PDB file of C-alpha atoms in Angstrom:
ATOM      1  CA  MET A   1      17.470  36.227  45.111  1.00 53.00           C
ATOM      2  CA  ARG A   2      15.818  33.615  47.324  1.00 54.00           C
ATOM      3  CA  ASP A   3      12.397  34.497  45.891  1.00 58.00           C
ATOM      4  CA  HIS A   4      13.767  34.270  42.345  1.00 57.00           C
ATOM      5  CA  ARG A   5      15.096  30.762  42.987  1.00 59.00           C
ATOM      6  CA  ALA A   6      11.752  29.711  44.446  1.00 59.00           C
ATOM      7  CA  VAL A   7       9.934  30.964  41.351  1.00 49.00           C
ATOM      8  CA  VAL A   8      12.360  29.087  39.101  1.00 48.00           C
ATOM      9  CA  ARG A   9      11.838  25.870  41.093  1.00 60.00           C
ATOM     10  CA  ARG A  10       8.066  26.230  40.827  1.00 65.00           C
ATOM     11  CA  LEU A  11       8.278  26.800  37.077  1.00 52.00           C
ATOM     12  CA  LEU A  12      10.520  23.763  36.637  1.00 56.00           C
ATOM     13  CA  GLY A  13       8.100  21.718  38.715  1.00 61.00           C
ATOM     14  CA  LEU A  14       5.157  22.808  36.579  1.00 58.00           C
ATOM     15  CA  ALA A  15       7.069  22.003  33.387  1.00 60.00           C
ATOM     16  CA  ALA A  16       7.873  18.510  34.697  1.00 58.00           C
ATOM     17  CA  SER A  17       4.216  17.980  35.636  1.00 58.00           C
ATOM     18  CA  PHE A  18       3.039  18.975  32.167  1.00 56.00           C
ATOM     19  CA  CYS A  19       5.608  16.635  30.624  1.00 54.00           C
ATOM     20  CA  LEU A  20       4.482  13.714  32.760  1.00 51.00           C
ATOM     21  CA  ALA A  21       0.841  14.465  32.008  1.00 50.00           C
ATOM     22  CA  GLY A  22       1.579  14.528  28.280  1.00 52.00           C
ATOM     23  CA  CYS A  23       3.436  11.224  28.440  1.00 53.00           C
ATOM     24  CA  ALA A  24       0.575   9.633  30.361  1.00 50.00           C
ATOM     25  CA  VAL A  25      -1.974  10.380  27.602  1.00 62.00           C
ATOM     26  CA  SER A  26      -2.166   7.327  25.320  1.00 81.00           C
ATOM     27  CA  ASP A  27      -3.122   7.461  21.662  1.00 79.00           C
ATOM     28  CA  PRO A  28      -6.745   6.189  21.408  1.00 91.00           C
ATOM     29  CA  THR A  29      -6.359   5.306  17.718  1.00 94.00           C
ATOM     30  CA  GLN A  30      -6.759   1.619  16.846  1.00 96.00           C
ATOM     31  CA  TYR A  31      -5.211   0.146  13.698  1.00 96.00           C
ATOM     32  CA  TYR A  32      -6.581  -2.786  11.690  1.00 96.00           C
ATOM     33  CA  THR A  33      -5.417  -5.123   8.937  1.00 96.00           C
ATOM     34  CA  LEU A  34      -7.571  -7.359   6.788  1.00 94.00           C
ATOM     35  CA  GLY A  35      -7.224 -10.835   8.307  1.00 82.00           C
ATOM     36  CA  GLN A  36      -5.594 -13.763   6.556  1.00 57.00           C
ATOM     37  CA  ALA A  37      -8.823 -15.718   6.352  1.00 52.00           C
ATOM     38  CA  ALA A  38      -7.774 -17.859   3.396  1.00 44.00           C
ATOM     39  CA  ALA A  39      -4.443 -18.966   4.821  1.00 46.00           C
ATOM     40  CA  GLY A  40      -5.982 -20.662   7.852  1.00 46.00           C
ATOM     41  CA  SER A  41      -8.839 -22.375   6.051  1.00 46.00           C
ATOM     42  CA  VAL A  42      -8.755 -26.190   5.965  1.00 38.00           C
ATOM     43  CA  GLU A  43     -10.899 -26.120   2.834  1.00 46.00           C
ATOM     44  CA  SER A  44      -8.502 -23.731   1.108  1.00 42.00           C
ATOM     45  CA  ARG A  45      -5.500 -25.919   1.931  1.00 41.00           C
ATOM     46  CA  ALA A  46      -7.308 -28.908   0.474  1.00 40.00           C
ATOM     47  CA  ASN A  47      -8.147 -26.915  -2.639  1.00 43.00           C
ATOM     48  CA  ALA A  48      -4.508 -25.961  -3.080  1.00 42.00           C
ATOM     49  CA  SER A  49      -3.369 -29.588  -3.146  1.00 40.00           C
ATOM     50  CA  THR A  50      -6.289 -31.243  -4.949  1.00 41.00           C
ATOM     51  CA  PRO A  51      -6.631 -30.815  -8.736  1.00 42.00           C
ATOM     52  CA  ARG A  52      -9.977 -29.443  -9.911  1.00 42.00           C
ATOM     53  CA  SER A  53     -11.765 -29.717 -13.232  1.00 42.00           C
ATOM     54  CA  GLY A  54      -9.953 -27.755 -15.913  1.00 41.00           C
ATOM     55  CA  VAL A  55      -6.659 -28.067 -14.024  1.00 43.00           C
ATOM     56  CA  ALA A  56      -5.797 -31.760 -13.826  1.00 39.00           C
ATOM     57  CA  GLY A  57      -2.951 -32.733 -16.103  1.00 40.00           C
ATOM     58  CA  THR A  58      -2.294 -29.177 -17.217  1.00 51.00           C
ATOM     59  CA  GLY A  59       0.430 -28.226 -14.713  1.00 66.00           C
ATOM     60  CA  THR A  60       0.684 -25.122 -12.621  1.00 81.00           C
ATOM     61  CA  VAL A  61       0.533 -21.491 -13.684  1.00 90.00           C
ATOM     62  CA  THR A  62       1.979 -18.150 -12.635  1.00 94.00           C
ATOM     63  CA  ILE A  63      -0.677 -15.610 -11.630  1.00 96.00           C
ATOM     64  CA  GLY A  64      -0.306 -11.875 -11.100  1.00 97.00           C
ATOM     65  CA  VAL A  65      -2.789 -10.089  -8.837  1.00 98.00           C
ATOM     66  CA  GLY A  66      -3.226  -6.368  -9.381  1.00 97.00           C
ATOM     67  CA  PRO A  67      -3.427  -3.571  -9.785  1.00 97.00           C
ATOM     68  CA  VAL A  68      -6.334  -3.143  -7.389  1.00 98.00           C
ATOM     69  CA  ILE A  69      -7.943   0.261  -7.872  1.00 98.00           C
ATOM     70  CA  VAL A  70     -10.011   1.768  -5.059  1.00 98.00           C
ATOM     71  CA  PRO A  71     -12.219   4.880  -5.306  1.00 97.00           C
ATOM     72  CA  SER A  72     -10.938   8.114  -3.793  1.00 96.00           C
ATOM     73  CA  TYR A  73     -13.312   8.007  -0.833  1.00 96.00           C
ATOM     74  CA  LEU A  74     -11.663   4.752   0.303  1.00 97.00           C
ATOM     75  CA  ASP A  75      -8.084   5.706  -0.518  1.00 97.00           C
ATOM     76  CA  ARG A  76      -7.240   6.973   2.974  1.00 96.00           C
ATOM     77  CA  SER A  77      -6.077   5.642   6.322  1.00 97.00           C
ATOM     78  CA  GLN A  78      -9.411   6.186   8.097  1.00 97.00           C
ATOM     79  CA  ILE A  79     -11.927   3.351   7.993  1.00 97.00           C
ATOM     80  CA  VAL A  80     -15.024   4.463   6.085  1.00 97.00           C
ATOM     81  CA  THR A  81     -18.505   3.517   7.283  1.00 96.00           C
ATOM     82  CA  ARG A  82     -21.759   3.912   5.374  1.00 94.00           C
ATOM     83  CA  THR A  83     -24.414   6.006   7.146  1.00 92.00           C
ATOM     84  CA  SER A  84     -26.929   6.233   4.287  1.00 90.00           C
ATOM     85  CA  ALA A  85     -27.215   5.482   0.584  1.00 87.00           C
ATOM     86  CA  ASP A  86     -25.218   8.581  -0.355  1.00 89.00           C
ATOM     87  CA  GLN A  87     -23.405   9.470   2.862  1.00 94.00           C
ATOM     88  CA  VAL A  88     -20.299   8.049   4.530  1.00 95.00           C
ATOM     89  CA  GLU A  89     -18.397   8.782   7.713  1.00 95.00           C
ATOM     90  CA  LEU A  90     -14.648   8.741   8.359  1.00 96.00           C
ATOM     91  CA  SER A  91     -13.529   7.319  11.685  1.00 95.00           C
ATOM     92  CA  MET A  92     -10.849   9.375  13.411  1.00 93.00           C
ATOM     93  CA  PHE A  93      -9.792   6.625  15.827  1.00 95.00           C
ATOM     94  CA  HIS A  94     -10.182   3.473  13.693  1.00 97.00           C
ATOM     95  CA  ARG A  95      -7.647   3.328  10.868  1.00 97.00           C
ATOM     96  CA  TRP A  96      -6.019   0.931   8.438  1.00 98.00           C
ATOM     97  CA  ALA A  97      -2.490  -0.163   9.297  1.00 96.00           C
ATOM     98  CA  GLU A  98      -1.697  -0.497   5.572  1.00 96.00           C
ATOM     99  CA  PRO A  99      -3.096   1.037   2.380  1.00 97.00           C
ATOM    100  CA  LEU A 100      -6.473  -0.562   1.726  1.00 97.00           C
ATOM    101  CA  ALA A 101      -5.547  -1.483  -1.859  1.00 97.00           C
ATOM    102  CA  ASP A 102      -2.517  -3.411  -0.548  1.00 97.00           C
ATOM    103  CA  GLY A 103      -4.657  -5.342   1.930  1.00 97.00           C
ATOM    104  CA  ILE A 104      -7.187  -6.235  -0.762  1.00 98.00           C
ATOM    105  CA  THR A 105      -4.413  -7.418  -3.099  1.00 97.00           C
ATOM    106  CA  ARG A 106      -2.861  -9.546  -0.356  1.00 96.00           C
ATOM    107  CA  ILE A 107      -6.109 -11.318   0.582  1.00 96.00           C
ATOM    108  CA  LEU A 108      -7.042 -11.989  -3.055  1.00 97.00           C
ATOM    109  CA  ALA A 109      -3.565 -13.355  -3.779  1.00 96.00           C
ATOM    110  CA  GLU A 110      -3.776 -15.665  -0.759  1.00 94.00           C
ATOM    111  CA  GLU A 111      -7.204 -16.961  -1.713  1.00 95.00           C
ATOM    112  CA  ILE A 112      -6.451 -17.463  -5.416  1.00 96.00           C
ATOM    113  CA  GLY A 113      -3.150 -19.145  -4.560  1.00 94.00           C
ATOM    114  CA  ALA A 114      -4.951 -21.470  -2.157  1.00 93.00           C
ATOM    115  CA  ARG A 115      -7.500 -22.536  -4.771  1.00 94.00           C
ATOM    116  CA  VAL A 116      -5.566 -22.652  -8.052  1.00 93.00           C
ATOM    117  CA  PRO A 117      -2.522 -24.941  -8.454  1.00 89.00           C
ATOM    118  CA  SER A 118       0.027 -22.249  -9.129  1.00 85.00           C
ATOM    119  CA  GLU A 119       3.747 -22.144  -9.536  1.00 83.00           C
ATOM    120  CA  ARG A 120       3.867 -18.589  -8.288  1.00 91.00           C
ATOM    121  CA  ILE A 121       1.499 -15.838  -7.133  1.00 94.00           C
ATOM    122  CA  VAL A 122       2.886 -12.316  -7.496  1.00 95.00           C
ATOM    123  CA  MET A 123       1.369  -9.029  -6.406  1.00 96.00           C
ATOM    124  CA  PHE A 124       1.475  -5.816  -8.415  1.00 95.00           C
ATOM    125  CA  PRO A 125       3.795  -4.087  -9.189  1.00 94.00           C
ATOM    126  CA  TRP A 126       6.179  -6.468 -10.905  1.00 93.00           C
ATOM    127  CA  ARG A 127       8.795  -6.131 -13.624  1.00 87.00           C
ATOM    128  CA  GLY A 128      11.351  -7.934 -15.741  1.00 87.00           C
ATOM    129  CA  THR A 129      11.359 -11.720 -15.905  1.00 88.00           C
ATOM    130  CA  VAL A 130       8.478 -11.930 -13.422  1.00 89.00           C
ATOM    131  CA  ALA A 131       6.233  -9.907 -15.738  1.00 89.00           C
ATOM    132  CA  ARG A 132       7.099 -12.152 -18.678  1.00 89.00           C
ATOM    133  CA  ALA A 133       6.296 -15.325 -16.700  1.00 92.00           C
ATOM    134  CA  ILE A 134       2.748 -14.284 -15.737  1.00 94.00           C
ATOM    135  CA  GLN A 135       0.119 -16.344 -17.549  1.00 95.00           C
ATOM    136  CA  TYR A 136      -2.958 -14.794 -15.929  1.00 97.00           C
ATOM    137  CA  GLN A 137      -3.279 -11.280 -14.518  1.00 97.00           C
ATOM    138  CA  VAL A 138      -6.193 -10.313 -12.264  1.00 98.00           C
ATOM    139  CA  VAL A 139      -7.137  -6.616 -12.374  1.00 98.00           C
ATOM    140  CA  VAL A 140      -9.735  -5.390  -9.875  1.00 98.00           C
ATOM    141  CA  ALA A 141     -11.613  -2.075  -9.786  1.00 98.00           C
ATOM    142  CA  VAL A 142     -13.434  -1.571  -6.496  1.00 98.00           C
ATOM    143  CA  VAL A 143     -16.725   0.295  -6.882  1.00 97.00           C
ATOM    144  CA  ARG A 144     -17.764   0.099  -3.219  1.00 97.00           C
ATOM    145  CA  PHE A 145     -16.257  -1.482  -0.128  1.00 98.00           C
ATOM    146  CA  ASP A 146     -17.801  -0.256   3.103  1.00 97.00           C
ATOM    147  CA  GLY A 147     -20.408  -1.045   5.726  1.00 95.00           C
ATOM    148  CA  ARG A 148     -21.279  -0.199   9.287  1.00 92.00           C
ATOM    149  CA  PRO A 149     -20.396  -1.799  12.623  1.00 93.00           C
ATOM    150  CA  GLY A 150     -23.052  -4.346  13.518  1.00 94.00           C
ATOM    151  CA  GLY A 151     -24.520  -4.232  10.005  1.00 95.00           C
ATOM    152  CA  ASP A 152     -23.699  -5.459   6.525  1.00 96.00           C
ATOM    153  CA  VAL A 153     -20.507  -4.970   4.536  1.00 97.00           C
ATOM    154  CA  THR A 154     -20.834  -4.541   0.761  1.00 97.00           C
ATOM    155  CA  LEU A 155     -18.019  -5.318  -1.659  1.00 98.00           C
ATOM    156  CA  ASP A 156     -18.855  -4.288  -5.226  1.00 98.00           C
ATOM    157  CA  THR A 157     -16.148  -4.820  -7.846  1.00 98.00           C
ATOM    158  CA  ARG A 158     -15.484  -5.111 -11.544  1.00 98.00           C
ATOM    159  CA  TRP A 159     -12.639  -7.474 -12.349  1.00 98.00           C
ATOM    160  CA  ARG A 160     -10.820  -8.740 -15.399  1.00 98.00           C
ATOM    161  CA  ILE A 161      -8.520 -11.629 -16.167  1.00 98.00           C
ATOM    162  CA  LEU A 162      -5.861 -10.875 -18.754  1.00 97.00           C
ATOM    163  CA  GLY A 163      -3.749 -13.375 -20.667  1.00 96.00           C
ATOM    164  CA  ARG A 164      -0.015 -13.393 -21.238  1.00 91.00           C
ATOM    165  CA  ASP A 165      -0.276 -10.923 -24.128  1.00 90.00           C
ATOM    166  CA  GLY A 166      -2.669  -8.613 -22.303  1.00 92.00           C
ATOM    167  CA  ASP A 167      -5.755  -9.909 -24.060  1.00 95.00           C
ATOM    168  CA  GLU A 168      -8.945  -9.903 -21.974  1.00 97.00           C
ATOM    169  CA  LEU A 169     -10.053 -13.441 -21.134  1.00 97.00           C
ATOM    170  CA  ALA A 170     -12.867 -12.571 -18.734  1.00 98.00           C
ATOM    171  CA  PHE A 171     -14.730  -9.519 -17.444  1.00 98.00           C
ATOM    172  CA  ARG A 172     -17.118  -9.803 -14.515  1.00 98.00           C
ATOM    173  CA  ARG A 173     -18.937  -7.696 -11.940  1.00 98.00           C
ATOM    174  CA  SER A 174     -19.283  -9.181  -8.470  1.00 98.00           C
ATOM    175  CA  THR A 175     -21.246  -7.920  -5.479  1.00 98.00           C
ATOM    176  CA  VAL A 176     -20.705  -9.614  -2.128  1.00 98.00           C
ATOM    177  CA  VAL A 177     -22.725  -8.723   0.975  1.00 97.00           C
ATOM    178  CA  GLU A 178     -21.389 -10.036   4.275  1.00 96.00           C
ATOM    179  CA  ALA A 179     -22.990  -9.553   7.689  1.00 96.00           C
ATOM    180  CA  ALA A 180     -20.814  -8.515  10.617  1.00 94.00           C
ATOM    181  CA  ALA A 181     -20.971 -11.067  13.430  1.00 87.00           C
ATOM    182  CA  GLY A 182     -21.580  -8.353  16.015  1.00 90.00           C
ATOM    183  CA  PRO A 183     -20.997  -4.708  16.901  1.00 93.00           C
ATOM    184  CA  GLY A 184     -17.669  -2.912  16.679  1.00 94.00           C
ATOM    185  CA  TYR A 185     -15.052  -2.204  14.057  1.00 96.00           C
ATOM    186  CA  GLU A 186     -13.139  -5.448  14.636  1.00 95.00           C
ATOM    187  CA  ARG A 187     -16.109  -7.554  13.555  1.00 95.00           C
ATOM    188  CA  MET A 188     -16.821  -5.242  10.635  1.00 96.00           C
ATOM    189  CA  VAL A 189     -13.225  -5.605   9.401  1.00 96.00           C
ATOM    190  CA  ALA A 190     -13.529  -9.401   9.769  1.00 96.00           C
ATOM    191  CA  ALA A 191     -16.666  -9.281   7.598  1.00 96.00           C
ATOM    192  CA  MET A 192     -14.736  -7.274   5.006  1.00 97.00           C
ATOM    193  CA  ALA A 193     -12.058  -9.979   4.947  1.00 97.00           C
ATOM    194  CA  ARG A 194     -14.706 -12.671   4.451  1.00 96.00           C
ATOM    195  CA  ALA A 195     -16.175 -10.710   1.544  1.00 97.00           C
ATOM    196  CA  LEU A 196     -12.731 -10.613  -0.084  1.00 97.00           C
ATOM    197  CA  VAL A 197     -12.321 -14.367   0.420  1.00 97.00           C
ATOM    198  CA  ALA A 198     -15.642 -14.908  -1.385  1.00 97.00           C
ATOM    199  CA  LEU A 199     -14.450 -12.710  -4.263  1.00 98.00           C
ATOM    200  CA  GLY A 200     -11.141 -14.583  -4.405  1.00 97.00           C
ATOM    201  CA  HIS A 201     -13.058 -17.863  -4.555  1.00 97.00           C
ATOM    202  CA  GLU A 202     -15.068 -16.580  -7.538  1.00 98.00           C
ATOM    203  CA  ILE A 203     -11.972 -15.358  -9.396  1.00 98.00           C
ATOM    204  CA  ALA A 204     -10.153 -18.623  -8.714  1.00 97.00           C
ATOM    205  CA  ALA A 205     -13.092 -20.616 -10.097  1.00 97.00           C
ATOM    206  CA  GLU A 206     -12.944 -18.542 -13.287  1.00 97.00           C
ATOM    207  CA  ILE A 207      -9.206 -19.185 -13.678  1.00 96.00           C
ATOM    208  CA  ARG A 208      -9.648 -22.926 -13.072  1.00 94.00           C
ATOM    209  CA  SER A 209     -12.231 -23.107 -15.845  1.00 94.00           C
ATOM    210  CA  MET A 210      -9.839 -21.661 -18.419  1.00 91.00           C
ATOM    211  CA  PRO A 211      -7.857 -23.925 -20.749  1.00 80.00           C
ATOM    212  CA  ARG A 212      -4.109 -23.909 -20.276  1.00 69.00           C
TER     213      ARG A 212
END
């Protein structure tokens, strides 16, 4: 009986050790969001409050951003890096904290809202009275959005601006190449955010040039 109790105590001790060891192992995965580069920009704040050509005297507008469509290879939580012209790699320990399409929509909405005098910026999906109030809708199809740590990030998109009745007012293709400021995923993600800000700037300029 005494030996049986000793065996039980040893087994319980081993189980407790395994439990403590398991709790001590931390998850090495790091999660990233696309930074709010437009919101903190002094230039963007000035653009939001200063009328530009094609806008002065015409009042503000309501703009809808989305849907943003990303290719299947990007529609995942893992951050994708480009290893060659036709080969990519999925990082197991560097992931997006939100769906990539949502992050792209958010940054574009922030940048367009900062540069176009607008009554309201709404992100897809929307419905009801909000849908009826939208004067310009920005639809973006991402062709490529990847890079490599320490290298260049490429954002290749086709985008359209639709009017209130769904008529196409503009169709453009934009390619933005942004260099990472150094090695590592954090700097690569920052370069991706800067590329989106540049795209938002281009879309905003197109909207500002349109007659109200």
